[in-house]
Coordinates of C-alpha atoms in Angstrom, one line a residue:
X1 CA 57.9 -95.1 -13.9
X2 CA 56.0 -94.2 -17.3
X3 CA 57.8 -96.4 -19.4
X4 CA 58.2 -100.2 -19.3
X5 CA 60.9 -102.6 -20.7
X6 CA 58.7 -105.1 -22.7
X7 CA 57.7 -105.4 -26.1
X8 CA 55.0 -107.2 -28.8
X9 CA 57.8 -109.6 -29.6
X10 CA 61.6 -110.9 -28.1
X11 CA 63.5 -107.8 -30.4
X12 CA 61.3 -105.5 -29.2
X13 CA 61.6 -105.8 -25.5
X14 CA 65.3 -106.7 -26.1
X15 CA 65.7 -102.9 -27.6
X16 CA 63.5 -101.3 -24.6
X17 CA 65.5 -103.2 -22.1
X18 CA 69.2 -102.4 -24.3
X19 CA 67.5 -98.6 -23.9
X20 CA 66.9 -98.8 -20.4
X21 CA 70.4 -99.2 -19.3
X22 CA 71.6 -96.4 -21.3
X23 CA 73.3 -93.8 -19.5
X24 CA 70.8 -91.0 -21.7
X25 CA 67.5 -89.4 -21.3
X26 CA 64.6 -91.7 -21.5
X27 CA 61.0 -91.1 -22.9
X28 CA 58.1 -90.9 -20.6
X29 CA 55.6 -90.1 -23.0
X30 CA 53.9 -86.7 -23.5
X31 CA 57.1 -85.5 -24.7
X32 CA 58.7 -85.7 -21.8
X33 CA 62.0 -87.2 -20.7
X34 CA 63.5 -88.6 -17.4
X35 CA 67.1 -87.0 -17.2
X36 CA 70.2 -89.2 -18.0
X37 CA 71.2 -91.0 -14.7
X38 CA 74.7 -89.3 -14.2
X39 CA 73.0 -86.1 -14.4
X40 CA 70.9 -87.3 -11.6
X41 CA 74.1 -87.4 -9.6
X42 CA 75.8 -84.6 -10.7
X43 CA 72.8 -82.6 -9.4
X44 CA 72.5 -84.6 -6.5
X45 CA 76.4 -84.0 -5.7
X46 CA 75.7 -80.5 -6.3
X47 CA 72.9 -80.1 -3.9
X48 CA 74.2 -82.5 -1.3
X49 CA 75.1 -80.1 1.4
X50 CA 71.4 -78.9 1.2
X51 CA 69.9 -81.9 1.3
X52 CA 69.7 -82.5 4.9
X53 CA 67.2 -83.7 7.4
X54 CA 64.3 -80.9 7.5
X55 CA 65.2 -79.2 4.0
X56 CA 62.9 -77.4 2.3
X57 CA 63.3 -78.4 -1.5
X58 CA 61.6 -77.7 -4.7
X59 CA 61.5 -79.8 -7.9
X60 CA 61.0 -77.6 -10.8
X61 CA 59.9 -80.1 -14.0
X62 CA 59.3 -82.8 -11.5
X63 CA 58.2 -85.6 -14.3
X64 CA 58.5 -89.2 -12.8
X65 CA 58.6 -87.7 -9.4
X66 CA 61.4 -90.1 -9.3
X67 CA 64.1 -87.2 -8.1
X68 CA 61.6 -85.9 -6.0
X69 CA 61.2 -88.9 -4.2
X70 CA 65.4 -88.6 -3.8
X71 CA 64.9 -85.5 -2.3
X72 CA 61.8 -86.2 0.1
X73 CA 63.8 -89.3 1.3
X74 CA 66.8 -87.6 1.9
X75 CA 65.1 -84.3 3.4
X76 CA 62.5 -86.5 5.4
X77 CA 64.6 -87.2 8.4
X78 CA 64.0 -83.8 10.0
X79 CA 61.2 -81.7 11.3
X80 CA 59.8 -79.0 8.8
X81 CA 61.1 -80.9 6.0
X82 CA 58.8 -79.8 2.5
X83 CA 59.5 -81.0 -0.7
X84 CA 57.5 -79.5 -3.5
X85 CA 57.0 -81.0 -7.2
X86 CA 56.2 -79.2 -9.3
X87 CA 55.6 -80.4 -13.4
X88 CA 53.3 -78.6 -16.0
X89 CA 52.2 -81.9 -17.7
X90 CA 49.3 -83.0 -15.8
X91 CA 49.3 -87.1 -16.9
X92 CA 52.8 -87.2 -15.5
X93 CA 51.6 -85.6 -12.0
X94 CA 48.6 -87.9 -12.3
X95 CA 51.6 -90.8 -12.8
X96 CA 54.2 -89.5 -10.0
X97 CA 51.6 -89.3 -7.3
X98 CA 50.3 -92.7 -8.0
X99 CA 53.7 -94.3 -7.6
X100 CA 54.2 -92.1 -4.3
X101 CA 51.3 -93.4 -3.1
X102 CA 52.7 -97.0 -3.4
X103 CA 56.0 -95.8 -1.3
X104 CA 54.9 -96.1 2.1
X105 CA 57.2 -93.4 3.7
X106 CA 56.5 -90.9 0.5
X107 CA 52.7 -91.6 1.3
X108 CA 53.0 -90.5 4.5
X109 CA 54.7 -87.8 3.6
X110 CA 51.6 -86.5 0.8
X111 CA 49.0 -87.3 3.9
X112 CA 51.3 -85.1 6.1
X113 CA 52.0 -82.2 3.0
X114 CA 55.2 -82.6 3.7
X115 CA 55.1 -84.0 0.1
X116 CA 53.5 -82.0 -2.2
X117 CA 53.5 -82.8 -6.4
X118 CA 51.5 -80.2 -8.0
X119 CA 50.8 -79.4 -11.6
X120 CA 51.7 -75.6 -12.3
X121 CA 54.3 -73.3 -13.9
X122 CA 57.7 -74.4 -12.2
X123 CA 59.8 -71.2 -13.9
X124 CA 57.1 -69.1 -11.2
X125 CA 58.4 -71.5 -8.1
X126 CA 56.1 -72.2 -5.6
X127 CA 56.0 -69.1 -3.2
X128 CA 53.7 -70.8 -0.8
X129 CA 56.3 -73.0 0.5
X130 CA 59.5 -70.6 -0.2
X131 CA 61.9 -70.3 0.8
X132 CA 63.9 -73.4 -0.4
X133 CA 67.4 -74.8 0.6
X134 CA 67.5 -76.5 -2.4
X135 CA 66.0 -75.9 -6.3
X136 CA 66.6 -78.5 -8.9
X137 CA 65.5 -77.5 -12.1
X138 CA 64.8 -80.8 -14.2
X139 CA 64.1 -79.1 -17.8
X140 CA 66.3 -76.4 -19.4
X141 CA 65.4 -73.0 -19.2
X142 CA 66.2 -70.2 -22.1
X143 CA 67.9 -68.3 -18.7
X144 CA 68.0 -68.5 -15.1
X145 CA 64.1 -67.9 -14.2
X146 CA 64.2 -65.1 -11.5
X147 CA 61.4 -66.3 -9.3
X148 CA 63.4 -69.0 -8.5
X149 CA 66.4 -67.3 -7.6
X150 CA 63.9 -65.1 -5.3
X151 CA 62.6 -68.2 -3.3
X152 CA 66.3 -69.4 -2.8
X153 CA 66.6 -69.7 1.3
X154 CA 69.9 -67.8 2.8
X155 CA 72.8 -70.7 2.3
X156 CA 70.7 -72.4 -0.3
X157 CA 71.7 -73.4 -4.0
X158 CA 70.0 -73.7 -7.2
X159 CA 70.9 -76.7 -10.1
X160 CA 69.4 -75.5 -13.9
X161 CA 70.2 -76.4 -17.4
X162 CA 70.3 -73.1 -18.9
X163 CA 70.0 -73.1 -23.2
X164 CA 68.1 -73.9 -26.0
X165 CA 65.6 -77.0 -25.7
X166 CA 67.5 -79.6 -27.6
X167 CA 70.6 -77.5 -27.8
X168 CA 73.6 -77.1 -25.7
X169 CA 73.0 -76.3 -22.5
X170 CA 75.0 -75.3 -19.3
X171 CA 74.1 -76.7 -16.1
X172 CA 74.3 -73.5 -13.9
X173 CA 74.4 -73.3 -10.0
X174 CA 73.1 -70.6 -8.1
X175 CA 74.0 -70.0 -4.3
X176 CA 72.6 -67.9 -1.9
X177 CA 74.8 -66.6 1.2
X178 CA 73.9 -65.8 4.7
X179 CA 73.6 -62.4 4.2
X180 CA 71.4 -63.2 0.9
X181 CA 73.7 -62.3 -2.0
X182 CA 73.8 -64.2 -5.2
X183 CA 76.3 -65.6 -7.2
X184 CA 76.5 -67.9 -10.0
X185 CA 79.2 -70.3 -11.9
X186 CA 78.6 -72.9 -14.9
X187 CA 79.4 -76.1 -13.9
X188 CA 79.3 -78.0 -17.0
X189 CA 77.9 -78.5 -20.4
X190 CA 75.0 -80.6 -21.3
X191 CA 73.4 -81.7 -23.9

């Protein structure tokens, strides 16, 4: 992870380690935060039935790579599995793939491709590897970002905080069906 539990004296590190356990978004640095563990499962829940062995998964605002690492594990298991990172901040790509790299399975997976964490604009997807069974969308967007919706796989489903940035949010869920219509539902408010 980007951010430690320690501290220059005893209070300090008592109050990063008291923060740690909090069920609440974390800093890792940059202005970037890791998402509040329950929302890790809610969206996990929510994708569950797409997250099999072979998937084809994207992680838009990637971060840690923590998630994606969820996803890769989970998805792993079959052939033609790809699971795609994707985060805009460059030191945090520069931080997930070095704690990939110390995973040995997720390392074979980035020698293979079949793990790939890339800096770039997740709201534009990540065509080259469309399209996905699963899109988790890690940061809130001001509405659901199109592209994304077009990479979405027949039978697939995508998870994104839709509202202001710092505001109330909805997290909304797109599906795709077999014969490639769309439709979407709110599934619950965030903050």
């Amino acid at each position: 992870m980007s951010w430690t539990c320690h501290g220059s004296n005893n209070t300090t590190m008592v109050a990063a380690l008291k923060r740690a356990g909090l069920d609440a978004p974390q800093p890792l640095g940059y202005g970037a935060t890791i998402s509040a563990p329950h929302m890790h499962a809610v969206c996990l829940e929510l994708l569950a039935r797409q997250l099999r062995p072979g998937a084809r998964v994207l992680d838009v605002g990637s971060g840690s790579g923590y998630l994606t690492l969820v996803f890769a594990h989970l998805a792993a298991r079959g052939p033609g599995a790809v699971v795609v990172g994707v985060e805009h901040i460059s030191e945090l790509v520069a931080s997930s793939l070095a704690a990939a790299r110390g995973v040995p399975w997720a390392a074979a997976m980035l020698v293979d491709g079949s793990l790939q964490l890339l800096q770039g604009d997740g709201h534009a997807g990540y065509p080259a590897a469309a399209p996905f069974d699963a899109i988790h969308v890690g940061a809130a967007a001001a509405a659901v970002p199109p592209a994304l919706m077009a990479q979405l796989a027949p039978g697939g489903r995508l998870v994104v905080p839709v509202g202001p940035e710092g505001g109330p949010q909805q997290l909304v869920v797109v599906d795709r069906d077999e014969r490639g219509r769309l439709s979407s539902r709110v599934e619950m408010g965030v903050m």
